[in-house]
mmCIF file of C-alpha atoms in Angstrom:
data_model
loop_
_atom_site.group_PDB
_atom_site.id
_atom_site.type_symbol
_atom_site.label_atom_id
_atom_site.label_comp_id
_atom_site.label_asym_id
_atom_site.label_seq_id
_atom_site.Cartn_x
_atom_site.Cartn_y
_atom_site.Cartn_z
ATOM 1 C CA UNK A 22 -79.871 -14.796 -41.409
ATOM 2 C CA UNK A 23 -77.774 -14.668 -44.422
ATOM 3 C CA UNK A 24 -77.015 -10.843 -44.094
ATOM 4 C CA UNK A 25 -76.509 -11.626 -40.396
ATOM 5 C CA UNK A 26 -73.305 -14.090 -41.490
ATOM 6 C CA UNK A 27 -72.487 -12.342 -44.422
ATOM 7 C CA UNK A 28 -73.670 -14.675 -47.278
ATOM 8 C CA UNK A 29 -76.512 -12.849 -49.217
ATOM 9 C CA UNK A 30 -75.290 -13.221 -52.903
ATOM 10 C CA UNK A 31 -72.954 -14.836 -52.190
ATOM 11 C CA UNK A 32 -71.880 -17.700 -54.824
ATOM 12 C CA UNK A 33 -68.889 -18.975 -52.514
ATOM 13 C CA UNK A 34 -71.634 -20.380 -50.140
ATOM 14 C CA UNK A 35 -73.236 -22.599 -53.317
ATOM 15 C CA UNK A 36 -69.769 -24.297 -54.582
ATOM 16 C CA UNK A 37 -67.960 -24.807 -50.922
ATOM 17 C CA UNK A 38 -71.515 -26.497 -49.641
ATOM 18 C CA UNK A 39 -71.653 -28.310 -53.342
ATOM 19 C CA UNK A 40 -67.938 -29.550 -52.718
ATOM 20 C CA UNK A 41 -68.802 -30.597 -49.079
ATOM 21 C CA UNK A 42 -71.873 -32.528 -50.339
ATOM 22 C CA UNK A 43 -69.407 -34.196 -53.349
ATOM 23 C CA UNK A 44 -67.086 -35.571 -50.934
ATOM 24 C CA UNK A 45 -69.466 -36.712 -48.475
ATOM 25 C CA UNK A 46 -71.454 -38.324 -51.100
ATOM 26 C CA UNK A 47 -68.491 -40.129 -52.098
ATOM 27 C CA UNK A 48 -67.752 -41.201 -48.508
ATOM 28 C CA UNK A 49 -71.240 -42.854 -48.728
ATOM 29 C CA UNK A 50 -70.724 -44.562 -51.696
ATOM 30 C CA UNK A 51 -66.827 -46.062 -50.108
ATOM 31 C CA UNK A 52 -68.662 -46.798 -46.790
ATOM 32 C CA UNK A 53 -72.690 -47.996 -47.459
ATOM 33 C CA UNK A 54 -72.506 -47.100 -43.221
ATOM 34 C CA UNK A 55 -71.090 -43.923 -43.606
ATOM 35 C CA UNK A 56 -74.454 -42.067 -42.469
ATOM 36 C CA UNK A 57 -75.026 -44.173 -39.508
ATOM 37 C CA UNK A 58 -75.445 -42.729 -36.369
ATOM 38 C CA UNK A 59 -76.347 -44.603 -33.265
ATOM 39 C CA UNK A 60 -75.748 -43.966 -29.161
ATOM 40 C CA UNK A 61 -73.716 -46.008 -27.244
ATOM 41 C CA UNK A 62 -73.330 -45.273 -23.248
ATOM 42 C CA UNK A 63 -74.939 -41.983 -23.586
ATOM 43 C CA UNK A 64 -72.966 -40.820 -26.448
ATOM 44 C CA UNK A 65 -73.931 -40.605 -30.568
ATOM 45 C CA UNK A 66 -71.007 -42.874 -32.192
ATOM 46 C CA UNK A 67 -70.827 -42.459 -35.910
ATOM 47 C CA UNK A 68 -68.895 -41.191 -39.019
ATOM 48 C CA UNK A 69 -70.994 -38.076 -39.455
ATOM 49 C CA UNK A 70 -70.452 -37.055 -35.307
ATOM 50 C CA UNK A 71 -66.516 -38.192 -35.705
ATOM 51 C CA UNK A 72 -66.134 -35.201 -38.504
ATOM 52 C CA UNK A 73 -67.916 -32.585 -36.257
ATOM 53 C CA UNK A 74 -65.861 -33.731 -33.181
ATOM 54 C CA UNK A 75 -62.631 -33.515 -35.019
ATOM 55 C CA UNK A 76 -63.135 -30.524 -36.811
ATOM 56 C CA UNK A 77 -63.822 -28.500 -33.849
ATOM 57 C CA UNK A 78 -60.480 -27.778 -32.789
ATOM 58 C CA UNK A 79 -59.793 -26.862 -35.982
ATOM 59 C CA UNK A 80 -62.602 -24.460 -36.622
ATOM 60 C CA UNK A 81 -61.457 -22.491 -33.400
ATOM 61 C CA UNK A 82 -58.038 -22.021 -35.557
ATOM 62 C CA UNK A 83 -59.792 -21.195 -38.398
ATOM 63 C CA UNK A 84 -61.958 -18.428 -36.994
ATOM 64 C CA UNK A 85 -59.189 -16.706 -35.551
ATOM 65 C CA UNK A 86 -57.254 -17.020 -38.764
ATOM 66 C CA UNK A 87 -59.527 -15.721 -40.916
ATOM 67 C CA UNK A 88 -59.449 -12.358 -39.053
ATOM 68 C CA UNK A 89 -55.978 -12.387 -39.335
ATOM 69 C CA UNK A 90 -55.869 -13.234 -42.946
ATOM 70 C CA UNK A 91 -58.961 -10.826 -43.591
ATOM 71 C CA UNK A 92 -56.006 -7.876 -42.083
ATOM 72 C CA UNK A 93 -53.811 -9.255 -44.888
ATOM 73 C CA UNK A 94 -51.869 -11.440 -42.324
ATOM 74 C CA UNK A 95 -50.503 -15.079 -41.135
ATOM 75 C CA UNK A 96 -50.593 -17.088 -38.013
ATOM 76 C CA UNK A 97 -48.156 -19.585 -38.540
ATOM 77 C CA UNK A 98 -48.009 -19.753 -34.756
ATOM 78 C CA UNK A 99 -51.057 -21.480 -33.550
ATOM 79 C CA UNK A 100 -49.773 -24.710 -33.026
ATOM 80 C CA UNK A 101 -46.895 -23.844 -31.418
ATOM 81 C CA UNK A 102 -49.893 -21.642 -28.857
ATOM 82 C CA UNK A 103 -51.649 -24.727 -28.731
ATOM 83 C CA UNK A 104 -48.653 -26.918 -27.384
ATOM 84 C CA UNK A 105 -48.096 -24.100 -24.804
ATOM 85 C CA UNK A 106 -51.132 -23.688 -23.963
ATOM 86 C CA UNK A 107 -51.874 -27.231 -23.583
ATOM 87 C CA UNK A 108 -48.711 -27.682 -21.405
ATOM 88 C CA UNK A 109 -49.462 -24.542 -18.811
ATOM 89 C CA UNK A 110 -52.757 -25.976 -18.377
ATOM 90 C CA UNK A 111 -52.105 -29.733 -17.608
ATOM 91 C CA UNK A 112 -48.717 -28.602 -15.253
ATOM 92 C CA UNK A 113 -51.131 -26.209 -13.868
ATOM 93 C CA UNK A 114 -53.729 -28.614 -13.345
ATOM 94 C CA UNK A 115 -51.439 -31.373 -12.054
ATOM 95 C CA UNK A 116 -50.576 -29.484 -8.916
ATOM 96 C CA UNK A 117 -54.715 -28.778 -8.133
ATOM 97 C CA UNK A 118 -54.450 -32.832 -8.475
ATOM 98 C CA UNK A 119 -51.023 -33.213 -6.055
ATOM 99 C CA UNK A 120 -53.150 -30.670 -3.083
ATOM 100 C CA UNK A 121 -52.717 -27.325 -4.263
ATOM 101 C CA UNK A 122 -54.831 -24.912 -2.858
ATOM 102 C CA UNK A 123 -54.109 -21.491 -4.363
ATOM 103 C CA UNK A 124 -56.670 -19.918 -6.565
ATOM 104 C CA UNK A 125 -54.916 -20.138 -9.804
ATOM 105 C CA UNK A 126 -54.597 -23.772 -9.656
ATOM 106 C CA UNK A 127 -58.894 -24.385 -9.373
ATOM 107 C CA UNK A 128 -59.499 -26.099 -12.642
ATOM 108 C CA UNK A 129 -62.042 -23.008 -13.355
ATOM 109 C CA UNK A 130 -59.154 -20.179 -13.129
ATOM 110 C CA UNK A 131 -56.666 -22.491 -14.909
ATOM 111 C CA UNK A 132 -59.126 -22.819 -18.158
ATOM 112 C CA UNK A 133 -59.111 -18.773 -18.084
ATOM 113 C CA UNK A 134 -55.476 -18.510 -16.923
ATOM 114 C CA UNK A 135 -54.474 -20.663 -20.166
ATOM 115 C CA UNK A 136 -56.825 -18.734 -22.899
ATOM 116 C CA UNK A 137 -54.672 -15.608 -21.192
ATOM 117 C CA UNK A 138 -51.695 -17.359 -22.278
ATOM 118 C CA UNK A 139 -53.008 -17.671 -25.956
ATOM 119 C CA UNK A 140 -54.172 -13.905 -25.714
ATOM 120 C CA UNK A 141 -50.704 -13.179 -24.284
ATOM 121 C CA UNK A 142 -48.990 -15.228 -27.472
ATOM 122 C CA UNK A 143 -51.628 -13.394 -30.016
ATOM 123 C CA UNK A 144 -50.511 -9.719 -28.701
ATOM 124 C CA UNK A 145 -46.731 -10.563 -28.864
ATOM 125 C CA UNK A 146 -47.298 -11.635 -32.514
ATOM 126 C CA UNK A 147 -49.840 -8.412 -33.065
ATOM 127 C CA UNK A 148 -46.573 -6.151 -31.051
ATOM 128 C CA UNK A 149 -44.087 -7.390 -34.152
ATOM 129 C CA UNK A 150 -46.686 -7.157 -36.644
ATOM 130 C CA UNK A 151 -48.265 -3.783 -35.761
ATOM 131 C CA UNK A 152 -45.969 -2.011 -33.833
ATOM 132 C CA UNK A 153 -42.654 -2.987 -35.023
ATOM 133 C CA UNK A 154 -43.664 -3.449 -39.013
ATOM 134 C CA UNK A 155 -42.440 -7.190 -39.452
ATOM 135 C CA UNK A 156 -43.754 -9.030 -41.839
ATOM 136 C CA UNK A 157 -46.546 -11.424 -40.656
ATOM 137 C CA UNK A 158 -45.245 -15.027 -42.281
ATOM 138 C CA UNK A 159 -41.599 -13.982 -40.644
ATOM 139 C CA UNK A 160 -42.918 -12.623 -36.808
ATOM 140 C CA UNK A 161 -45.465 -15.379 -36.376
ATOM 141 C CA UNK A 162 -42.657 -17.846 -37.886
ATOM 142 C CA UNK A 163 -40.446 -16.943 -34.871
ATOM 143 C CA UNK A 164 -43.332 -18.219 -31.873
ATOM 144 C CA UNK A 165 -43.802 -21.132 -34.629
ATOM 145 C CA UNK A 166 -40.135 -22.457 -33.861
ATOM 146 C CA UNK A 167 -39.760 -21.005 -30.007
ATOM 147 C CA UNK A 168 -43.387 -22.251 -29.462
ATOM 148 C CA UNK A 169 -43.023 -25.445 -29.167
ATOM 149 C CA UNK A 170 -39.646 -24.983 -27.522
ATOM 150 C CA UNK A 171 -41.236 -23.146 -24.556
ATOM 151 C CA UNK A 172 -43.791 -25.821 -24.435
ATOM 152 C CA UNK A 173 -41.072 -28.130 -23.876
ATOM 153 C CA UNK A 174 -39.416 -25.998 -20.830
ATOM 154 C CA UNK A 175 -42.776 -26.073 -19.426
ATOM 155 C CA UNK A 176 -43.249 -29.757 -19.290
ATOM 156 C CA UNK A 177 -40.262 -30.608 -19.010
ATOM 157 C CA UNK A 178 -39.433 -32.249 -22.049
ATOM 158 C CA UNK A 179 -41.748 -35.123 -21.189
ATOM 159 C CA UNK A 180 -45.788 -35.326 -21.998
ATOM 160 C CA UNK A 181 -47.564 -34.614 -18.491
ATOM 161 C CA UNK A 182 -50.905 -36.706 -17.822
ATOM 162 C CA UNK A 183 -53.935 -35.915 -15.585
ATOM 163 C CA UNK A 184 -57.183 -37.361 -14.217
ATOM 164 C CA UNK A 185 -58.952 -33.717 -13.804
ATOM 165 C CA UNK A 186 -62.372 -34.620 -15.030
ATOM 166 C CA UNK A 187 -62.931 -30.627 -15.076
ATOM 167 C CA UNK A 188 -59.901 -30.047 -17.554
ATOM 168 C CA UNK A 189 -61.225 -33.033 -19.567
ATOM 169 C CA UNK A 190 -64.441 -32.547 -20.604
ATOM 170 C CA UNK A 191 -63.143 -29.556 -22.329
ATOM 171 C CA UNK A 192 -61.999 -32.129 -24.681
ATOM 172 C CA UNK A 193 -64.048 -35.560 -24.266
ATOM 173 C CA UNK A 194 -67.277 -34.022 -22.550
ATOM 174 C CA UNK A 195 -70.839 -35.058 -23.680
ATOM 175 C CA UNK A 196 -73.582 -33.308 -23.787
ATOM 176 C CA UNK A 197 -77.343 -34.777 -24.492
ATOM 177 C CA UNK A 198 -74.973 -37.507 -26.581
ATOM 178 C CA UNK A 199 -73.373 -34.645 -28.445
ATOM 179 C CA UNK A 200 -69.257 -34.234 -27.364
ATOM 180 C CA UNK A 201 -68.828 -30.620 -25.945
ATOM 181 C CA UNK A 202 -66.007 -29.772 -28.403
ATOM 182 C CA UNK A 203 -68.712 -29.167 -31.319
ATOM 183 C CA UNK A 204 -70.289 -26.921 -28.264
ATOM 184 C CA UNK A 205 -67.649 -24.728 -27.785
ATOM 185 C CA UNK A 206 -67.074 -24.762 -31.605
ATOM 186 C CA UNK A 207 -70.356 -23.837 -32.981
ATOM 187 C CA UNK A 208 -70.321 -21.184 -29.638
ATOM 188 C CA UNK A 209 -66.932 -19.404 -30.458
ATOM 189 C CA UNK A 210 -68.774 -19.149 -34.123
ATOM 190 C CA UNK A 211 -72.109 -17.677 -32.807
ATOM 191 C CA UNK A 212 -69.815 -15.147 -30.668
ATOM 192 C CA UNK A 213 -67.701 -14.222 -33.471
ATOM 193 C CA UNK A 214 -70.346 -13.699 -36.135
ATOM 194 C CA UNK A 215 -71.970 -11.304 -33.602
ATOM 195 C CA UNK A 216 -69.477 -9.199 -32.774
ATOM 196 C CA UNK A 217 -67.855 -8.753 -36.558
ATOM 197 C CA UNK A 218 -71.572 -8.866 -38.035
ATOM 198 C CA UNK A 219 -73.206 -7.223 -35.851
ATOM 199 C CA UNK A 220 -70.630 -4.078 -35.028
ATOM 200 C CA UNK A 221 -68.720 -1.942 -37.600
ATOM 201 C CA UNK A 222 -65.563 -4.261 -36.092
ATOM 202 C CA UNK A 223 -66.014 -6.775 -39.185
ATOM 203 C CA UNK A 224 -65.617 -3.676 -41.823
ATOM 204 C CA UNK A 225 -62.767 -2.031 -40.220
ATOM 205 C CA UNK A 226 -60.876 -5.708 -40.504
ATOM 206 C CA UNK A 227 -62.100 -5.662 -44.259
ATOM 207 C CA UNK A 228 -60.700 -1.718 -44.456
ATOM 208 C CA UNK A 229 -57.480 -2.510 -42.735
ATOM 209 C CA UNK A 230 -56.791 -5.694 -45.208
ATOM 210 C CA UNK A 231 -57.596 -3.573 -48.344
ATOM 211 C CA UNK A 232 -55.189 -0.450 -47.425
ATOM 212 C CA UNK A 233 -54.476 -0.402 -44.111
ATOM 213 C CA UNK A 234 -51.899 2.871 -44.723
ATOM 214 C CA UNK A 235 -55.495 4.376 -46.357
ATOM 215 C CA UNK A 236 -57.515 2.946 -42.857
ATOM 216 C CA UNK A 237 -55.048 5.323 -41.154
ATOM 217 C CA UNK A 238 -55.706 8.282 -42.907
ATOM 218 C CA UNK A 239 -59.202 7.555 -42.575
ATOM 219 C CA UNK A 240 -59.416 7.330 -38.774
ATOM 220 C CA UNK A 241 -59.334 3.749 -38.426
ATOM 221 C CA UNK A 242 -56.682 2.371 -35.650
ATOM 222 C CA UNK A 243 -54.964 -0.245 -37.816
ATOM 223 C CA UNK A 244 -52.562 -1.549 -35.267
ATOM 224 C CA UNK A 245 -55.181 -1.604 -32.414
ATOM 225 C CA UNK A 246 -56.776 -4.129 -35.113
ATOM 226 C CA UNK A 247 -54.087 -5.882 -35.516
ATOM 227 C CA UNK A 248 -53.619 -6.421 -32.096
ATOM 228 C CA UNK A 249 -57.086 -7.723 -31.645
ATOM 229 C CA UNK A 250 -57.100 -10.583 -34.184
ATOM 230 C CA UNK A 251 -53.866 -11.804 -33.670
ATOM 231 C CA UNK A 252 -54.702 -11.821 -29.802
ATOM 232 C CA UNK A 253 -58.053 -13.525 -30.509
ATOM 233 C CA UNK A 254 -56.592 -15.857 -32.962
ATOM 234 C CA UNK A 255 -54.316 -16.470 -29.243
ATOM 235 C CA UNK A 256 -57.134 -16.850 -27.660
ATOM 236 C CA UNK A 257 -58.772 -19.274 -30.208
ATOM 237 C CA UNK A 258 -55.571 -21.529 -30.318
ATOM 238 C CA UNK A 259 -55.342 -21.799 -26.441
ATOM 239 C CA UNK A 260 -58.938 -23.450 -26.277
ATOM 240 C CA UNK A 261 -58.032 -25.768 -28.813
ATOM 241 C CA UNK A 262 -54.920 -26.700 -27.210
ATOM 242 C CA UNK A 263 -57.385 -27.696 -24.123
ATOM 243 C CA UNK A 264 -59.608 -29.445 -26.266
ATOM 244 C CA UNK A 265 -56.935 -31.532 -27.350
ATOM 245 C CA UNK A 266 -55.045 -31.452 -24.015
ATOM 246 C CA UNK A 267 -58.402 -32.493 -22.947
ATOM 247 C CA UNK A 268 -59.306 -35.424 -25.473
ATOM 248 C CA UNK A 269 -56.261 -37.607 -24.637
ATOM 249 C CA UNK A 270 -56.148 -36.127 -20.659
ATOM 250 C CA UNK A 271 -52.191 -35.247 -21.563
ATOM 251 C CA UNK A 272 -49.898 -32.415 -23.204
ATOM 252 C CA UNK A 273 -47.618 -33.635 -25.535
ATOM 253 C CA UNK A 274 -45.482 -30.090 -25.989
ATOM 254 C CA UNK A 275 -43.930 -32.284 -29.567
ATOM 255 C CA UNK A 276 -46.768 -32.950 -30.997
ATOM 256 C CA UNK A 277 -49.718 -30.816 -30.192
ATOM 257 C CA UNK A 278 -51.020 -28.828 -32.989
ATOM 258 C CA UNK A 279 -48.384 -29.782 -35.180
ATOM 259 C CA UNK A 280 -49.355 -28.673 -39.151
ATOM 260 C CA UNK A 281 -53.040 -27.262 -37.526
ATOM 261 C CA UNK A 282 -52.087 -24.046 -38.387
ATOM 262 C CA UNK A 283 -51.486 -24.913 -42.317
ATOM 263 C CA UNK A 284 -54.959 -26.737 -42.104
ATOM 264 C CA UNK A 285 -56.418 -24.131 -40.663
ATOM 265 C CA UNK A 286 -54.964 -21.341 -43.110
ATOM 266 C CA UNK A 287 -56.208 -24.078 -45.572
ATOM 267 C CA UNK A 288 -59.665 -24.222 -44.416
ATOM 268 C CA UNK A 289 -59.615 -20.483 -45.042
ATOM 269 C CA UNK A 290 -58.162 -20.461 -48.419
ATOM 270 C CA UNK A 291 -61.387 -23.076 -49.313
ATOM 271 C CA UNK A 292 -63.537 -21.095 -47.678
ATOM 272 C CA UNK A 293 -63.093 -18.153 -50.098
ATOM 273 C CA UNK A 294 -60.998 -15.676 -48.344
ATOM 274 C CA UNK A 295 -58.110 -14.450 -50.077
ATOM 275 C CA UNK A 296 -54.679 -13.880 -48.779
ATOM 276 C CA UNK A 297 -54.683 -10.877 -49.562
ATOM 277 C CA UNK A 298 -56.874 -9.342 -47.198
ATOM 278 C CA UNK A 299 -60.035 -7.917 -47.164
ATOM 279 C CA UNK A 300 -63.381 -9.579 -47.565
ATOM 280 C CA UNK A 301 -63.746 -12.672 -45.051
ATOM 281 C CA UNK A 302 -67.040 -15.235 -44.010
ATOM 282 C CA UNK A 303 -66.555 -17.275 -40.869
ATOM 283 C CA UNK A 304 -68.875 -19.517 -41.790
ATOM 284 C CA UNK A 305 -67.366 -20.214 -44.868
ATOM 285 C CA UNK A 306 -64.218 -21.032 -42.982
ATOM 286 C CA UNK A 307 -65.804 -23.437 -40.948
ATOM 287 C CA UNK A 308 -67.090 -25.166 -43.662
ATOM 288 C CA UNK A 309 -63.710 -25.374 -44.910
ATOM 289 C CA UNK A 310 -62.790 -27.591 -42.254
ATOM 290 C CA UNK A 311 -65.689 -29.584 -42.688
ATOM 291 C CA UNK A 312 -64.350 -29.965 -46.020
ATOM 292 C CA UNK A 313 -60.933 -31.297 -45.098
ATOM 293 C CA UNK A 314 -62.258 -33.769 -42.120
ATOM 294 C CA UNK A 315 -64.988 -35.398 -44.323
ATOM 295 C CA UNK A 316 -61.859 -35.864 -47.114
ATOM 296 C CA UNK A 317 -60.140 -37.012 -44.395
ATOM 297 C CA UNK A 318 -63.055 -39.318 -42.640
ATOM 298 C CA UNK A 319 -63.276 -41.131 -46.120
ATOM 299 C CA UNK A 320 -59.892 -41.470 -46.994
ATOM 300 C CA UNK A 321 -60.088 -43.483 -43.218
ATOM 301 C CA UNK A 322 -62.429 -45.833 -44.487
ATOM 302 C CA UNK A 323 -61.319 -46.484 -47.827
ATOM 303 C CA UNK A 324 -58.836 -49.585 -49.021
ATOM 304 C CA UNK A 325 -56.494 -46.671 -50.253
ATOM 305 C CA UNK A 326 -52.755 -47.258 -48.610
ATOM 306 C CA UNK A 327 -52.200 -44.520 -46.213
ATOM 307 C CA UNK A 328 -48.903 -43.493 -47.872
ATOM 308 C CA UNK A 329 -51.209 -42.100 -50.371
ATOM 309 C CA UNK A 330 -53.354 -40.171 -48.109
ATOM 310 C CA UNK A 331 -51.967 -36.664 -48.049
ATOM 311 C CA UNK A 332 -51.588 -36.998 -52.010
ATOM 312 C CA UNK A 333 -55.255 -37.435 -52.627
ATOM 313 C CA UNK A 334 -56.422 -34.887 -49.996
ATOM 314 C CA UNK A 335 -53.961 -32.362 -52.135
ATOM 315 C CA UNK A 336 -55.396 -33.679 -55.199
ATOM 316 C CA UNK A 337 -59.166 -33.248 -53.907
ATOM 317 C CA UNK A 338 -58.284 -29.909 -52.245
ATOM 318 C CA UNK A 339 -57.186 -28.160 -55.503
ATOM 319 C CA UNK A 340 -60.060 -29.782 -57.112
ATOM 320 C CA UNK A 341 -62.317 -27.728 -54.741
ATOM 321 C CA UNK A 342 -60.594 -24.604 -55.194
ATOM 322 C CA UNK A 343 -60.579 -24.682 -58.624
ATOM 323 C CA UNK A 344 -64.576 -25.435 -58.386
ATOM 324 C CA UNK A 345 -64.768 -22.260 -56.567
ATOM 325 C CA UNK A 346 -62.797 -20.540 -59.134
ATOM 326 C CA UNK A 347 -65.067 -18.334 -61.411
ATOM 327 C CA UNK A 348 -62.446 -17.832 -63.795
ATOM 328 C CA UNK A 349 -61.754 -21.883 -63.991
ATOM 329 C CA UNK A 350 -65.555 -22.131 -64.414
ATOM 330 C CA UNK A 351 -65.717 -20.097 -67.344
ATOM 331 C CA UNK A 352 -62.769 -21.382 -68.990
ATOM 332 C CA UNK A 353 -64.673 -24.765 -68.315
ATOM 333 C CA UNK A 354 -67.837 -23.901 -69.740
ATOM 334 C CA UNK A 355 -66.528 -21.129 -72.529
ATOM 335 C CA UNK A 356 -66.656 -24.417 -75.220
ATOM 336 C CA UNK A 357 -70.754 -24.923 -74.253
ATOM 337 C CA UNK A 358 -71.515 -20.992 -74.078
ATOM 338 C CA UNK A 359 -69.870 -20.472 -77.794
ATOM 339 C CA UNK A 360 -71.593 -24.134 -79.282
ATOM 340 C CA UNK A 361 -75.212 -22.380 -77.515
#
């Protein structure tokens, strides 16, 4: 299992699953409830389910992005592609609700119709990147700042609602108590892991984020890579964008997704993969997020003011990276090693 995901000997896995158990520990000790988990009408209610729920938009972005990154890249654009995806769906889904019989307007073809749109938004970032050598922070930057603009044209300027139950279970669905988010998380992980673990695709990302010029020269289609994790980070953005489209039954084109994709890229970043391309673990990722909604989840429930929220979440966030720092650790423990 741990060759299958890509963690045999792998230290990262021991201090990002130690950090995650620090901070929920703490949690506990803030909260003596914390742990609790109970059903109410049909559905588990508790801290513990709250994180999962909440980080699985989230761990969609950060699976895509961590290809991305893994090619030496950036998405800076996935909240922007959430917005728009969110907003084709719900105008979409608003005329099935007003009579609309055409195909494309069945709540089934508008779920696939909208993760087309992501893929669409992922291969016009991939185009700039791969084709037309712009840098990755400056061509996803561009669909970062139009993004949200086109989301706008879309709706309208104003935040469409619906009453589709189909559209929102996406987002608010239960399954045997569990919400169907953490589903189509843990699924779009499963599928993932496969196909990079379980195919030579995973190494050519690794090759083409080392030296992609040297990938070239070696056979490897570089851009055609490029093209495929930008599109499925797309891809991965549109289904959050439902999932929070979904949650709240509405597409709000000015705030959807707004900073996900700097979580995200930090969920990444604590999960061990560097920006600089090359080795990658999608299940480190999505611990990652983990990290950052359990943080988050106790900062919640403590007396702290909320003004000093996104201080303390920087302050605990460098504190796990420098955790997973070899380099910090021996500096740390250089005193004992010398005294022994």
């Amino acid at each position: 299992m741990k060759k299958l995901v890509g963690l045999r000997g792998d230290s990262r896995l021991l201090w990002t699953a130690l950090a995650l158990f620090v901070i929920l520990f703490v949690d506990r000790l803030i909260s003596p409830t914390f742990f609790d988990i109970r059903m109410v009408n049909d559905r588990l209610v508790g801290s513990l389910i709250n994180i999962l729920d909440n980080s699985a938009p989230y761990a969609l972005l950060a699976i895509g992005m961590t290809l991305v990154i893994a090619t030496k890249g950036i998405d800076l654009s996935v909240g922007a592609v959430m917005a728009i995806c969110a907003a084709v769906a719900v105008v979409l889904i608003k005329n099935y609700e007003a009579g609309a019989t055409e195909i494309y307007y069945q709540p089934g073809v508008v779920i696939l119709i909208t993760i087309a749109i992501g893929a669409i938004c992922g291969l016009w970032n991939g185009i700039l990147i791969a084709f037309l050598d712009l840098q990755p922070i400056i061509a996803t930057l561009i669909l970062m700042v139009a993004g949200r603009g086109v989301a706008q044209m879309i709706t309208g300027g104003q935040s469409p609602t619906f009453t589709n139950e189909s559209l929102a279970f996406v987002g608010r669905g239960v399954v045997g108590g569990v919400p169907f988010p953490i589903f189509i998380a843990i699924g779009v992980l499963i599928i993932a892991i496969l196909v990079v673990r379980r195919t030579a695709l995973g190494l050519l990302i690794e090759s083409v984020g080392i030296n992609d010029r040297a990938s070239y020269y070696a056979g490897i289609q570089a851009r055609a890579i490029k093209l495929f994790v930008y599109m499925v980070s797309g891809m991965c953005a549109a289904v959050a964008g439902m999932i929070v489209a979904g949650e709240v039954k509405s597409a709000d084109p000015h705030t959807a997704g707004l900073f996900s994709g700097l979580d995200a890229i930090l969920a990444v970043v604590i999960g061990g993969t560097a920006l600089s391309g090359g080795r990658f673990n999608l299940v480190l990722s999505v611990m990652g997020v983990l990290i950052i909604q359990s943080l988050l989840a106790g900062l919640y429930v403590s007396t702290l003011h909320p003004t000093t929220n996104l201080v303390v979440k920087a302050v605990v966030v460098l504190a796990v990276l420098l955790l997973q720092s070899p380099e910090f650790r021996r500096f740390i423990t250089q005193p004992f090693r010398r005294a022994a």
